[in-house]
XYZ file of C-alpha atoms in Angstrom:
750
model
C 208.924 -67.467 137.839
C 208.810 -69.633 134.869
C 210.408 -66.624 132.728
C 214.352 -66.595 133.166
C 216.528 -63.698 131.698
C 219.908 -64.424 130.320
C 222.476 -61.494 129.479
C 223.895 -62.939 126.170
C 222.452 -64.944 123.497
C 224.822 -67.563 123.803
C 223.655 -68.382 127.192
C 220.460 -69.629 126.025
C 222.490 -72.752 124.826
C 225.006 -72.899 127.651
C 222.877 -72.248 130.879
C 219.518 -73.958 129.897
C 219.329 -77.221 131.554
C 221.257 -79.853 129.461
C 218.613 -82.400 129.007
C 216.668 -80.148 126.502
C 217.297 -81.139 122.949
C 216.897 -78.282 120.377
C 214.666 -78.734 117.339
C 214.009 -76.146 114.673
C 210.615 -74.593 114.154
C 210.458 -75.942 110.349
C 210.716 -79.473 111.596
C 207.993 -79.450 113.919
C 204.995 -81.766 113.604
C 201.890 -82.906 115.218
C 203.283 -86.190 115.875
C 206.718 -84.712 117.360
C 207.762 -85.679 120.682
C 207.661 -82.652 122.841
C 209.365 -84.116 125.917
C 212.629 -82.698 126.733
C 212.677 -80.513 123.667
C 213.296 -76.899 123.259
C 212.518 -74.150 120.394
C 214.452 -71.076 119.971
C 213.450 -68.285 117.793
C 212.914 -64.259 117.715
C 209.717 -62.585 118.826
C 208.299 -60.997 115.879
C 204.941 -60.335 117.211
C 203.571 -60.096 120.939
C 199.960 -59.477 121.704
C 198.421 -58.171 124.727
C 197.269 -60.197 127.651
C 193.239 -60.955 127.337
C 191.086 -63.136 129.554
C 189.032 -65.995 128.290
C 186.485 -68.197 129.670
C 188.578 -71.434 129.639
C 191.619 -70.187 131.521
C 192.326 -66.938 133.485
C 194.676 -65.255 130.941
C 195.878 -65.868 127.566
C 198.574 -64.182 125.117
C 199.436 -64.771 121.755
C 202.779 -64.427 120.189
C 204.707 -65.189 116.775
C 208.410 -66.162 117.009
C 210.749 -67.016 113.931
C 213.646 -69.054 113.481
C 216.979 -67.503 113.854
C 218.720 -69.659 110.879
C 218.450 -67.165 107.740
C 218.996 -70.107 105.618
C 216.376 -72.082 107.325
C 213.921 -69.061 106.837
C 214.587 -68.725 103.138
C 214.136 -72.469 102.661
C 211.020 -73.257 104.486
C 207.605 -71.236 104.593
C 207.111 -72.699 108.055
C 210.192 -70.684 109.836
C 207.640 -68.771 111.907
C 204.823 -70.346 114.230
C 202.275 -69.025 116.692
C 202.872 -69.516 120.442
C 199.903 -69.286 122.942
C 200.777 -68.715 126.776
C 198.175 -69.326 129.297
C 197.534 -68.414 132.849
C 200.387 -66.755 135.008
C 202.914 -67.460 132.273
C 201.179 -65.279 130.073
C 201.228 -62.307 132.432
C 204.877 -63.100 133.178
C 205.733 -63.175 129.562
C 203.908 -59.866 128.827
C 206.035 -58.227 131.612
C 209.609 -59.655 131.012
C 209.593 -60.171 127.099
C 209.600 -57.581 124.440
C 209.310 -57.603 120.524
C 212.687 -58.690 119.161
C 213.806 -60.540 122.213
C 215.259 -64.081 121.503
C 213.681 -66.801 123.485
C 213.998 -70.401 124.110
C 210.700 -72.276 125.018
C 210.478 -75.743 126.837
C 207.576 -77.794 128.171
C 205.304 -77.026 125.241
C 202.673 -78.975 123.562
C 201.904 -79.010 119.956
C 198.359 -78.694 118.282
C 196.758 -77.901 114.904
C 196.751 -74.156 114.260
C 193.167 -72.764 113.268
C 194.529 -69.638 111.554
C 197.229 -71.456 109.142
C 195.043 -70.492 105.980
C 194.854 -66.735 106.779
C 198.262 -66.087 108.610
C 200.299 -68.413 106.332
C 202.520 -69.515 109.228
C 203.328 -72.921 110.560
C 200.452 -75.514 110.436
C 200.793 -76.141 114.045
C 200.962 -73.881 117.008
C 202.750 -74.286 120.608
C 200.696 -74.050 123.784
C 202.571 -73.148 126.862
C 200.875 -73.969 130.030
C 201.331 -76.158 133.154
C 204.024 -76.567 135.669
C 206.764 -77.798 133.015
C 206.353 -74.676 130.979
C 209.248 -72.393 131.102
C 210.780 -69.466 128.982
C 214.462 -68.375 128.765
C 214.742 -64.806 127.290
C 217.629 -62.879 125.914
C 216.660 -59.136 125.638
C 217.323 -57.323 122.537
C 219.675 -54.514 122.247
C 216.682 -52.213 122.044
C 214.924 -53.483 125.162
C 217.919 -53.716 127.164
C 219.076 -49.816 126.617
C 218.203 -47.093 128.795
C 214.685 -45.943 129.782
C 214.566 -43.307 127.241
C 214.011 -45.807 124.455
C 210.420 -47.473 124.678
C 210.059 -50.920 123.835
C 206.598 -50.693 122.886
C 205.786 -51.607 119.293
C 204.973 -48.995 116.437
C 201.537 -49.768 114.983
C 200.607 -49.371 111.466
C 197.326 -48.069 110.497
C 195.676 -49.073 107.400
C 193.254 -46.578 105.529
C 189.710 -47.983 105.461
C 189.831 -47.977 101.584
C 192.951 -50.163 101.451
C 191.479 -52.954 103.774
C 191.825 -56.613 102.114
C 189.811 -59.669 102.931
C 191.445 -62.095 105.667
C 194.062 -59.736 106.959
C 194.525 -58.563 110.477
C 194.873 -54.992 110.597
C 194.770 -51.711 112.913
C 192.573 -48.737 112.069
C 191.201 -45.473 112.961
C 187.788 -43.961 111.989
C 185.201 -41.659 112.581
C 181.788 -43.325 113.961
C 178.946 -42.570 111.644
C 176.437 -45.203 113.427
C 176.473 -47.107 116.358
C 174.409 -49.456 118.740
C 175.054 -50.121 122.516
C 176.109 -53.659 123.372
C 173.427 -56.161 123.458
C 173.482 -59.666 124.745
C 173.817 -62.569 122.018
C 172.334 -66.069 122.392
C 175.786 -67.034 123.792
C 177.696 -65.752 126.792
C 179.059 -62.735 124.602
C 177.755 -59.134 124.142
C 177.675 -57.694 120.568
C 178.043 -54.037 119.558
C 177.959 -52.863 116.152
C 178.990 -49.546 114.415
C 179.946 -48.057 110.928
C 183.211 -45.981 110.533
C 184.829 -43.889 107.875
C 187.899 -42.097 107.385
C 189.610 -39.566 104.932
C 189.595 -42.346 102.374
C 185.794 -41.974 102.192
C 185.317 -45.538 102.693
C 182.331 -46.779 104.915
C 183.033 -49.984 106.899
C 181.188 -51.861 109.314
C 182.378 -53.264 112.416
C 181.172 -56.023 114.695
C 182.726 -56.487 118.274
C 182.056 -59.573 120.568
C 183.134 -59.455 124.093
C 181.620 -61.094 127.181
C 182.493 -58.031 129.095
C 180.348 -54.796 128.756
C 183.185 -52.661 129.812
C 185.451 -54.108 127.157
C 183.285 -52.717 124.276
C 183.996 -49.222 122.817
C 182.911 -46.356 124.790
C 180.719 -44.290 122.224
C 178.783 -41.581 123.072
C 177.865 -40.004 119.896
C 177.849 -39.913 116.461
C 181.386 -38.257 115.483
C 183.515 -39.809 118.113
C 186.975 -41.176 117.025
C 187.806 -45.036 117.442
C 190.898 -46.803 117.376
C 190.820 -50.535 116.722
C 193.833 -52.848 116.961
C 194.087 -56.492 115.522
C 190.835 -56.817 113.913
C 190.018 -58.813 110.880
C 188.854 -57.631 107.526
C 186.508 -59.820 105.600
C 183.719 -59.187 103.114
C 180.022 -59.811 104.104
C 177.217 -59.161 101.894
C 179.509 -57.556 99.281
C 180.744 -55.112 101.747
C 183.786 -54.948 103.895
C 183.554 -55.556 107.680
C 185.864 -55.710 110.526
C 185.619 -58.399 112.993
C 186.956 -58.703 116.626
C 190.045 -61.451 116.774
C 192.151 -62.824 119.547
C 193.958 -59.902 121.428
C 191.837 -57.154 119.659
C 191.591 -53.946 121.738
C 189.860 -50.479 121.310
C 190.216 -46.923 122.262
C 187.408 -44.143 121.596
C 187.835 -40.269 121.777
C 185.606 -37.385 121.718
C 184.879 -36.238 118.267
C 184.665 -32.516 119.092
C 187.292 -30.065 117.745
C 189.471 -28.510 120.498
C 188.084 -31.026 123.338
C 190.958 -32.835 125.222
C 192.372 -35.786 123.415
C 191.590 -38.131 126.144
C 191.406 -41.863 125.489
C 188.280 -43.684 126.860
C 189.222 -47.235 127.561
C 188.610 -50.074 130.553
C 192.281 -51.234 129.769
C 194.844 -49.969 132.296
C 197.678 -50.623 129.890
C 197.583 -49.402 126.108
C 199.783 -47.519 123.584
C 199.446 -43.805 123.046
C 201.969 -41.381 121.867
C 202.129 -37.935 119.929
C 201.578 -39.838 116.535
C 198.288 -41.166 117.823
C 197.251 -37.756 119.019
C 197.968 -35.996 115.936
C 195.948 -38.794 113.965
C 192.931 -37.978 116.323
C 192.985 -34.163 115.697
C 193.351 -34.707 112.063
C 190.366 -37.100 112.138
C 188.284 -34.339 114.035
C 189.342 -31.675 111.639
C 188.366 -33.893 108.647
C 185.113 -34.959 110.338
C 184.074 -31.320 110.884
C 184.700 -30.410 107.350
C 182.372 -33.207 106.341
C 179.559 -32.506 108.681
C 179.773 -35.831 110.310
C 179.417 -34.266 113.856
C 176.487 -32.122 114.561
C 176.503 -29.457 117.171
C 173.357 -30.721 119.140
C 173.528 -34.587 119.499
C 170.443 -34.933 121.925
C 167.194 -32.989 122.545
C 166.430 -31.333 125.762
C 162.904 -31.876 127.480
C 161.798 -28.467 126.544
C 161.837 -29.382 122.827
C 160.288 -32.750 122.942
C 157.075 -33.372 121.203
C 154.258 -36.210 121.681
C 155.128 -39.323 119.688
C 158.774 -38.012 118.625
C 161.962 -40.636 118.901
C 165.142 -38.747 120.282
C 168.132 -38.887 122.230
C 168.312 -37.511 125.710
C 171.233 -36.456 127.905
C 170.205 -36.216 131.486
C 170.810 -36.936 135.142
C 169.194 -39.972 137.003
C 167.407 -38.786 140.037
C 165.971 -41.975 141.202
C 165.039 -45.467 139.825
C 162.457 -48.317 140.648
C 161.940 -51.759 139.409
C 158.596 -52.097 138.411
C 158.395 -55.760 137.370
C 161.010 -58.506 135.945
C 160.525 -56.877 132.587
C 160.480 -53.154 133.411
C 162.536 -50.592 135.166
C 161.340 -46.846 136.032
C 164.056 -44.049 135.716
C 163.161 -40.692 137.003
C 165.389 -38.261 135.161
C 165.761 -34.554 134.365
C 167.876 -32.296 132.374
C 167.032 -28.787 133.730
C 164.778 -27.850 131.145
C 160.986 -27.564 131.671
C 158.743 -29.651 129.065
C 156.245 -27.880 127.111
C 154.090 -30.835 127.707
C 152.628 -32.085 131.033
C 154.808 -34.878 132.154
C 153.086 -37.974 133.712
C 154.299 -38.988 137.167
C 154.440 -42.813 137.176
C 154.033 -44.146 141.089
C 156.322 -46.711 142.204
C 156.097 -48.203 145.865
C 158.120 -46.208 148.304
C 160.104 -49.241 149.381
C 161.172 -49.915 145.584
C 162.272 -46.256 144.948
C 165.868 -45.756 145.165
C 167.310 -42.300 145.044
C 166.259 -38.941 146.043
C 162.851 -37.115 146.293
C 161.702 -35.632 142.712
C 159.129 -33.148 144.407
C 161.140 -29.836 143.343
C 161.450 -31.289 139.860
C 158.068 -32.448 139.478
C 156.422 -29.071 140.567
C 158.645 -27.598 137.646
C 157.489 -30.199 135.279
C 161.236 -31.103 134.911
C 160.916 -34.938 135.826
C 160.815 -37.418 132.849
C 159.645 -40.818 133.904
C 161.246 -43.428 131.572
C 160.197 -47.019 131.568
C 163.090 -49.298 130.318
C 162.206 -52.743 128.910
C 163.648 -56.119 127.644
C 167.525 -56.145 126.630
C 168.241 -52.747 128.283
C 167.362 -54.052 131.848
C 170.890 -55.136 132.749
C 172.631 -51.909 132.105
C 169.528 -50.110 133.886
C 170.062 -51.996 136.918
C 173.636 -51.127 137.155
C 172.736 -47.262 137.239
C 172.966 -45.318 140.465
C 171.092 -42.252 141.230
C 173.119 -39.149 140.325
C 174.694 -40.656 137.360
C 174.589 -38.649 134.150
C 172.973 -40.677 131.244
C 172.529 -40.515 127.568
C 169.461 -42.548 126.084
C 169.166 -43.389 122.279
C 165.856 -43.431 120.315
C 163.854 -42.643 123.291
C 159.895 -42.639 122.532
C 157.696 -39.760 123.983
C 154.589 -41.470 124.509
C 151.295 -39.405 125.069
C 148.931 -41.068 127.865
C 145.965 -40.222 129.743
C 146.803 -39.898 133.439
C 145.364 -42.657 135.679
C 141.887 -42.588 136.643
C 141.239 -39.467 134.367
C 138.324 -39.577 131.833
C 139.556 -39.629 128.013
C 138.862 -35.826 127.326
C 141.562 -34.996 129.890
C 144.646 -33.686 128.224
C 147.262 -36.361 127.927
C 150.676 -36.350 129.574
C 153.825 -37.703 128.467
C 155.872 -40.721 129.564
C 158.944 -41.928 127.852
C 159.571 -45.426 126.817
C 162.948 -47.060 125.769
C 161.489 -50.293 124.150
C 163.255 -53.614 123.567
C 165.403 -54.131 120.464
C 168.476 -52.202 119.200
C 166.834 -50.653 116.046
C 168.023 -47.299 115.108
C 170.850 -47.437 117.874
C 168.189 -47.862 120.793
C 169.928 -48.118 124.088
C 171.264 -46.232 126.905
C 174.567 -45.821 128.748
C 176.133 -43.811 131.546
C 178.340 -40.839 130.870
C 181.406 -39.952 132.839
C 180.735 -36.677 134.667
C 183.919 -35.244 133.438
C 182.730 -35.680 129.741
C 183.013 -32.378 127.684
C 179.515 -33.157 126.574
C 178.134 -32.758 130.080
C 179.638 -29.280 131.170
C 176.580 -27.052 129.746
C 174.129 -29.515 131.479
C 176.037 -29.658 134.553
C 175.802 -25.782 134.943
C 172.084 -25.699 134.254
C 171.495 -28.410 136.971
C 173.679 -26.618 139.558
C 171.708 -23.409 138.863
C 168.674 -25.390 139.670
C 170.288 -26.853 143.014
C 171.017 -23.427 144.263
C 167.546 -22.019 143.611
C 166.144 -25.106 145.275
C 168.401 -24.891 148.423
C 167.306 -21.153 148.592
C 163.771 -21.542 148.527
C 163.944 -24.655 150.924
C 165.679 -22.231 153.638
C 162.380 -20.166 154.060
C 159.779 -22.373 152.081
C 156.497 -22.960 154.225
C 154.506 -23.763 150.936
C 153.998 -27.407 151.776
C 152.019 -27.654 154.989
C 153.628 -30.065 157.733
C 157.134 -30.115 156.163
C 158.547 -28.200 159.357
C 156.970 -28.658 162.805
C 157.894 -26.270 165.521
C 157.330 -28.047 168.967
C 157.919 -26.606 172.582
C 160.920 -27.392 174.365
C 160.536 -30.052 177.280
C 159.956 -28.896 180.717
C 162.004 -29.683 183.459
C 160.364 -30.642 186.940
C 156.682 -29.893 187.255
C 154.861 -29.708 183.938
C 153.498 -26.384 182.617
C 149.714 -26.579 182.230
C 149.643 -23.898 179.603
C 148.623 -24.856 176.029
C 151.271 -24.811 173.667
C 150.561 -24.162 169.819
C 152.341 -25.653 166.520
C 152.001 -23.117 163.830
C 152.693 -23.910 159.978
C 152.596 -20.767 157.688
C 152.197 -20.758 153.880
C 153.623 -18.372 151.293
C 151.049 -16.232 149.198
C 149.801 -12.829 149.062
C 146.234 -13.378 150.166
C 144.821 -11.277 153.178
C 143.913 -13.183 156.273
C 140.373 -13.124 157.235
C 138.372 -14.579 160.024
C 135.908 -17.776 160.148
C 133.156 -15.726 160.578
C 134.086 -13.704 157.402
C 134.305 -16.973 155.307
C 130.923 -18.193 156.577
C 129.243 -15.025 155.085
C 131.278 -15.320 151.752
C 129.201 -16.542 148.787
C 130.863 -19.695 147.804
C 133.213 -20.489 145.628
C 135.778 -18.374 147.156
C 139.259 -18.909 148.171
C 140.417 -17.474 151.656
C 143.307 -17.280 154.077
C 142.537 -18.177 157.560
C 144.439 -18.617 160.894
C 142.625 -21.359 163.171
C 143.199 -24.004 165.435
C 142.158 -27.462 164.730
C 139.321 -28.375 167.441
C 138.643 -31.990 166.220
C 138.559 -34.034 163.221
C 136.740 -37.039 161.687
C 137.032 -39.851 161.348
C 138.701 -40.745 164.789
C 139.976 -44.087 163.350
C 142.120 -43.029 160.685
C 141.662 -46.169 158.592
C 138.374 -45.183 157.762
C 139.714 -41.929 156.018
C 140.875 -44.054 153.063
C 137.866 -43.951 150.623
C 137.200 -45.287 147.066
C 136.339 -42.558 144.332
C 134.956 -43.046 140.895
C 136.318 -40.265 138.733
C 133.678 -40.994 136.164
C 130.503 -40.761 138.159
C 132.182 -39.024 141.308
C 130.970 -41.974 143.577
C 132.761 -42.167 147.036
C 132.550 -45.199 149.236
C 134.241 -46.935 152.197
C 136.984 -49.458 151.515
C 135.329 -52.938 152.315
C 136.537 -54.731 155.256
C 137.848 -58.397 154.837
C 135.089 -59.741 156.398
C 132.683 -58.448 153.649
C 135.231 -59.390 150.947
C 135.494 -62.874 152.169
C 131.690 -63.118 152.232
C 131.556 -62.333 148.360
C 134.339 -64.953 147.730
C 132.188 -67.583 149.777
C 129.060 -66.590 147.993
C 131.032 -67.248 144.568
C 131.990 -70.646 145.678
C 128.549 -71.787 146.488
C 126.821 -70.621 143.244
C 129.979 -71.580 140.887
C 130.742 -75.127 140.526
C 131.839 -75.558 136.945
C 135.232 -74.392 135.538
C 134.730 -71.559 133.114
C 134.860 -72.358 129.533
C 136.097 -69.419 127.229
C 137.520 -69.760 123.550
C 140.058 -67.031 124.353
C 141.565 -68.721 127.421
C 143.738 -71.853 128.399
C 142.848 -73.539 131.507
C 144.280 -75.905 134.137
C 143.080 -77.034 137.564
C 144.265 -78.306 140.966
C 142.501 -79.800 143.910
C 142.264 -77.622 146.943
C 142.829 -78.861 150.350
C 139.041 -78.866 150.783
C 138.085 -82.208 148.911
C 134.762 -80.778 147.503
C 136.503 -77.931 145.534
C 138.717 -77.359 142.652
C 140.967 -74.305 141.976
C 140.799 -73.400 138.276
C 143.473 -70.991 136.587
C 142.724 -69.447 133.190
C 145.193 -67.436 131.101
C 144.948 -65.756 127.751
C 145.950 -67.708 124.664
C 147.327 -64.377 123.069
C 149.609 -63.778 126.317
C 150.664 -67.333 126.319
C 151.780 -66.877 122.750
C 153.646 -63.786 123.774
C 155.062 -65.432 126.682
C 153.474 -62.774 129.132
C 150.761 -65.009 130.459
C 152.088 -64.776 134.012
C 151.341 -60.852 134.118
C 147.606 -61.543 134.301
C 145.965 -64.819 135.617
C 142.168 -65.361 136.308
C 141.698 -67.621 139.411
C 138.160 -69.428 140.065
C 137.428 -71.585 143.218
C 139.500 -69.541 145.732
C 138.793 -68.137 149.133
C 139.852 -64.785 150.080
C 142.888 -66.203 152.281
C 144.146 -68.421 149.404
C 143.850 -65.376 146.763
C 145.974 -63.201 149.408
C 148.595 -66.124 149.673
C 148.938 -66.560 145.873
C 148.875 -62.912 145.114
C 152.151 -62.686 147.178
C 153.898 -64.345 144.376
C 152.161 -63.132 141.185
C 151.462 -59.556 140.015
C 147.942 -59.260 138.691
C 145.443 -62.037 139.851
C 141.854 -61.499 138.735
C 139.092 -63.676 140.982
C 136.356 -64.935 138.461
C 133.484 -67.239 138.869
C 131.147 -68.989 136.116
C 127.342 -68.757 135.316
C 125.006 -71.066 134.505
C 126.484 -71.058 130.799
C 129.859 -71.510 132.027
C 130.902 -68.054 130.814
C 133.427 -66.151 132.889
C 132.320 -63.487 135.109
C 133.873 -61.174 137.711
C 133.042 -61.442 141.386
C 130.478 -58.848 142.668
C 132.475 -55.453 142.335
C 132.062 -54.940 146.168
C 135.163 -57.031 146.205
C 138.285 -56.193 144.512
C 138.476 -57.172 140.829
C 142.419 -57.243 140.820
C 144.990 -58.416 143.458
C 148.439 -57.281 142.950
C 150.954 -58.471 145.809
C 149.601 -56.348 149.102
C 147.502 -53.977 146.966
C 143.729 -54.370 145.994
C 142.020 -52.550 143.098
C 138.291 -52.075 143.171
C 135.618 -51.322 140.301
C 132.826 -49.008 140.151
C 129.715 -50.962 140.143
C 127.796 -48.027 138.400
C 130.212 -47.412 135.536
C 131.950 -50.670 134.708
C 130.632 -52.522 131.783
C 132.594 -55.992 132.277
C 132.597 -58.321 129.613
C 134.792 -61.349 128.728
C 133.359 -62.034 125.300
C 136.935 -61.278 123.879
C 139.288 -59.337 126.203
C 141.880 -57.241 124.152
C 145.285 -58.075 125.516
C 147.651 -57.393 122.707
C 149.693 -54.272 122.343
C 150.321 -53.836 126.031
C 153.819 -53.301 127.280
C 153.209 -53.200 130.974
C 150.312 -54.787 132.569
C 149.350 -52.502 135.316
C 145.812 -51.870 137.246
C 144.962 -49.382 134.644
C 145.614 -51.869 131.379
C 143.886 -54.714 133.364
C 140.777 -52.370 134.098
C 140.661 -51.356 130.442
C 140.794 -55.155 129.089
C 138.058 -56.175 131.629
C 135.811 -53.238 130.751
C 135.982 -52.040 134.373
C 136.090 -48.388 135.523
C 138.982 -48.444 138.007
C 138.324 -46.438 141.496
C 140.866 -44.515 142.947
C 141.915 -44.421 146.292
C 141.622 -41.164 148.145
C 142.152 -39.727 151.732
C 139.030 -37.750 153.170
C 139.078 -36.069 156.383
C 136.757 -33.493 158.067
C 138.532 -30.811 160.502
C 136.500 -28.570 162.781
C 138.589 -25.458 162.766
C 138.141 -22.643 165.600
C 139.081 -18.984 166.059
C 138.243 -15.999 168.005
C 134.931 -15.591 165.672
C 133.346 -19.118 165.647
C 134.036 -22.571 164.180
C 134.028 -23.996 160.645
C 134.031 -27.494 159.286
C 136.396 -27.875 156.382
C 137.039 -31.076 154.141
C 140.676 -32.114 153.267
C 140.235 -34.324 150.293
C 141.844 -33.147 146.779
C 145.197 -32.016 148.412
C 145.097 -34.808 151.150
C 148.207 -36.759 149.322
C 150.117 -33.417 149.262
C 149.060 -32.685 152.932
C 150.398 -35.890 154.154
C 153.250 -36.483 151.627
C 151.850 -39.995 150.997
C 150.029 -41.799 148.056
C 146.739 -42.832 148.775
C 146.954 -46.075 146.900
C 150.317 -46.966 148.462
C 148.865 -46.018 151.927
C 146.224 -48.692 151.588
C 148.852 -51.513 151.876
C 151.719 -49.722 153.492
C 151.760 -49.912 157.381
C 154.694 -47.295 157.494
C 152.624 -44.868 155.586
C 149.671 -45.412 157.530
C 151.795 -44.536 160.722
C 152.805 -41.363 159.155
C 149.335 -40.089 158.726
C 148.572 -41.110 162.234
C 151.506 -39.224 163.473
C 150.639 -36.127 161.716
C 147.237 -36.144 162.933
C 148.467 -36.720 166.611
C 150.631 -33.617 166.228
C 147.767 -31.456 164.841
C 145.443 -32.734 167.546
C 147.250 -34.589 170.386
C 145.109 -36.956 172.496
C 143.955 -35.972 175.758
C 144.008 -32.224 174.948
C 141.020 -30.213 175.558
C 141.217 -28.140 172.488
C 143.359 -28.326 169.209
C 146.917 -27.542 169.777
C 147.915 -26.763 166.057
C 147.359 -23.355 164.348
C 147.315 -23.605 160.761
C 147.541 -20.758 158.238
C 145.881 -22.056 155.199
C 143.906 -21.308 151.866
C 140.536 -22.541 152.257
C 136.884 -22.436 150.863
C 133.687 -23.047 152.945
C 133.807 -26.605 151.893
C 137.330 -27.562 151.399
C 140.781 -27.123 152.891
C 143.933 -26.576 150.571
């Protein structure tokens, strides 16, 4: 170890290597020969070990020459010493403030802090294999363990700060922003603090590690800052972090535990610090700096408002490179309908939100831009606090404009008004009431799950396997539902005057279509048209026809165009992008492609989000392909427009002011009425009184527990539908093997 301990100060001169020649601190110069030289002094200041980019560890200390006459005759009797690498860690563990040390193997450099600390114009750097330290512990540090060697810190009231001074302070947080990335490698967080002196001071904190930034949860929290620099900025006093700075924060609520929040494993905290925190809490409460309700529950949220939300993360999904979806709840039911943002099943991470969705308790939050890095680190089950969250009213996808709007929540980019998000430790005092509410809902959900038959096909009761000769007796699978309607026969339903809701028990005798891929339909919510999803052969013919009739690239004033030769020599592939989106650097979110085949479009869409196939007319104006083909390709998904209701126009598509380019916004910009995917099946039900045809349509997604849109491009979901139908009506049976208890009308099954 490069730090050697001696018992007596005289041993520093007698036991150190004889080839080392002592030189006084005041005589050190940049031109001094450091080889075989040593410097002796008293440690008057010792900083913590910190990490830095250039070297793994760093520690700064100040040593002072021992000769009193030398100290009085020269203002350069004290000098900064920088220790690097493992020597910094060894020095921190072995040397205390007040110890006498002898340094060897150092180098001399110009001090960058000479004008502010008024110390020696040079500083010493201790690194490399030749650097070593000999230390003689002071009487205080070598005494019994009851005496602490940790330094006593002096804290300056905020009203007494002086420019260019390095200080330690306590304060109450009156404003804060979560850390955000700078143009360099650091993160920056800003806050404003005050204390009993009523001075208000801004703080700017830089650190390349997020975990080193102060853990502030709400206005009114208490913060302690060590080794920060005071300076004037725009006429106001500001605190900036310097080498060796550190911070600890505390909850600002009176009577809450005084527990430090910090990522540091070692820090100084004693009874004096505890009294300081408690005094600041009492003073802040008397000044009304800490509000009783720092966040707004979902039950109190109103459209278009900005608010802070404390909640638990249920699940999350990455929507694209600029947006992450968070599904959260706080145990309260929102007074407005909440929008359920669909995400691909393979992209969704976390538990199902079905229970919360049914209670209108799931808040769907779209997180953008500089908040993505924090959002990526979140795990389902964590407790969160989101600041300056925006409640955005939005029409549900595929619904007409007159349908009541639902709420979806946006955490916009930027840090205005403290906008951001962070995780909250589960043992935080702020979370105790929230956790009690969530636990009560969890107990209710568990109790309902024990006997809940309300969702069809959640649980299937199948007969046991037989041993030996197979039993030819028909077995039945029974699923019940929970309601108070009296059960009636199918004959009674036939004689009823529609519309009517009935409760029947019946077997599934047959169903149509037998080829289940044919049950996926396209539905226009405006004109109510239902049509089959076109097959690839029909779509490919539309693309081929466009190639034959469109030879010249489109020419539009609102688009920029580039071309590339296809593998077929007589054809050119042209790409068009909106000029406005190019300026906003969002042009890759929607690309118009001309001169491609269906196969080429499928290949290209695998690596791009929104691709719109187009062709040109005789006037070289851009046009969509025939709407019997998809107007939008997004990965494996295809989206269709209604041929009757669409009013496609490329005069000047509106592409500004859109946060996320999904199929809804693309269709709106192109003047296309988006068609919805839906599942449509016809059952032939049978009981002792006769048969009845029933359509499974509006509730088909709930019946199969799948999304129609996702099923169109997901083989796993298609297999799920097939497996359920195989259970309802096993192949090779003489009749339906499933008995359903269901609510139905003569024309639909619910």
